[in-house]
Coordinates of C-alpha atoms in Angstrom, one line a residue:
F1 CA -87.4 31.8 -60.3
E2 CA -86.4 34.6 -58.3
A3 CA -86.9 33.8 -55.2
K4 CA -84.7 30.8 -55.7
E5 CA -82.1 33.2 -57.0
R6 CA -82.5 35.3 -53.7
T7 CA -82.3 32.8 -51.4
E8 CA -79.1 31.3 -53.6
T9 CA -77.5 35.0 -53.5
E10 CA -78.9 35.0 -49.9
V11 CA -77.0 31.8 -48.8
A12 CA -73.8 33.2 -50.7
R13 CA -73.8 36.6 -48.6
R14 CA -73.7 34.3 -45.6
D15 CA -71.2 32.3 -46.4
E16 CA -69.1 35.3 -47.9
A17 CA -69.5 37.0 -44.6
R18 CA -68.7 34.1 -42.3
T19 CA -65.6 33.6 -44.3
V20 CA -64.9 37.6 -44.0
R21 CA -65.3 37.3 -40.2
G22 CA -63.1 34.1 -39.5
A23 CA -59.8 36.2 -41.6
M24 CA -60.2 39.3 -39.4
D25 CA -60.8 36.7 -36.2
T26 CA -57.1 35.9 -37.0
L27 CA -56.2 39.4 -37.2
P28 CA -54.7 41.2 -34.1
S29 CA -57.2 42.8 -32.0
E30 CA -55.8 46.8 -32.9
Q31 CA -56.1 45.7 -36.5
C32 CA -59.6 44.1 -36.3
Q33 CA -61.3 47.1 -34.4
V34 CA -60.1 49.8 -36.9
I35 CA -61.6 47.0 -40.0
E36 CA -65.1 47.1 -38.3
L37 CA -64.9 50.9 -37.0
A38 CA -64.0 51.5 -40.7
Y39 CA -65.7 49.2 -42.9
F40 CA -68.9 48.1 -40.8
G41 CA -68.8 51.6 -38.5
G42 CA -68.2 53.9 -41.3
F43 CA -66.4 55.8 -39.6
T44 CA -63.2 57.9 -41.2
H45 CA -59.7 57.4 -40.3
T46 CA -59.8 60.5 -38.6
E47 CA -62.7 59.5 -36.6
I48 CA -61.0 56.6 -35.6
A49 CA -58.0 58.4 -34.5
E50 CA -60.1 61.0 -32.5
M51 CA -62.3 57.7 -30.5
L52 CA -59.0 55.7 -29.8
E53 CA -56.9 58.6 -29.1
T54 CA -54.4 57.1 -31.3
P55 CA -52.5 59.2 -34.2
V56 CA -54.3 59.1 -37.6
G57 CA -51.1 57.7 -39.6
T58 CA -51.3 54.7 -36.8
V59 CA -54.8 53.8 -37.3
K60 CA -53.8 54.1 -41.3
G61 CA -50.7 51.6 -40.6
R62 CA -53.1 49.3 -38.7
M63 CA -56.1 49.2 -41.9
R64 CA -53.5 48.6 -43.9
L65 CA -51.7 46.2 -41.9
G66 CA -55.0 44.1 -41.2
L67 CA -56.2 44.7 -44.6
E68 CA -52.9 42.8 -46.0
K69 CA -53.0 39.9 -43.5
M70 CA -57.2 39.4 -44.5
R71 CA -56.1 39.3 -48.2
N72 CA -53.8 37.0 -47.5
Q73 CA -55.8 34.7 -45.3
L74 CA -58.4 34.7 -47.6
R75 CA -56.1 33.4 -50.4
F76 CA -55.2 31.0 -48.1
M77 CA -58.4 29.9 -47.4
E78 CA -59.4 30.0 -51.2
V79 CA -55.8 27.8 -52.1
T80 CA -56.9 25.0 -49.7
S81 CA -60.8 24.8 -50.2
S82 CA -60.2 24.0 -53.6

């Protein structure tokens, strides 16, 4: 019983990861890059700004716009799959 639940959970996580990756693929590369560095790399806005030699405000703006676009894309995907 537990193994079946684990398998179902793993499948759901993979599906979710695929959906998120699909939404990220719609973003401009600069927005995708800062989101990947922050959420998958664990870097702070300041660290990302230093790595990219970009002002912190620019990193925050790219992050905000990218997350907003992803949110809208995920909502659209949810509506069209229902």
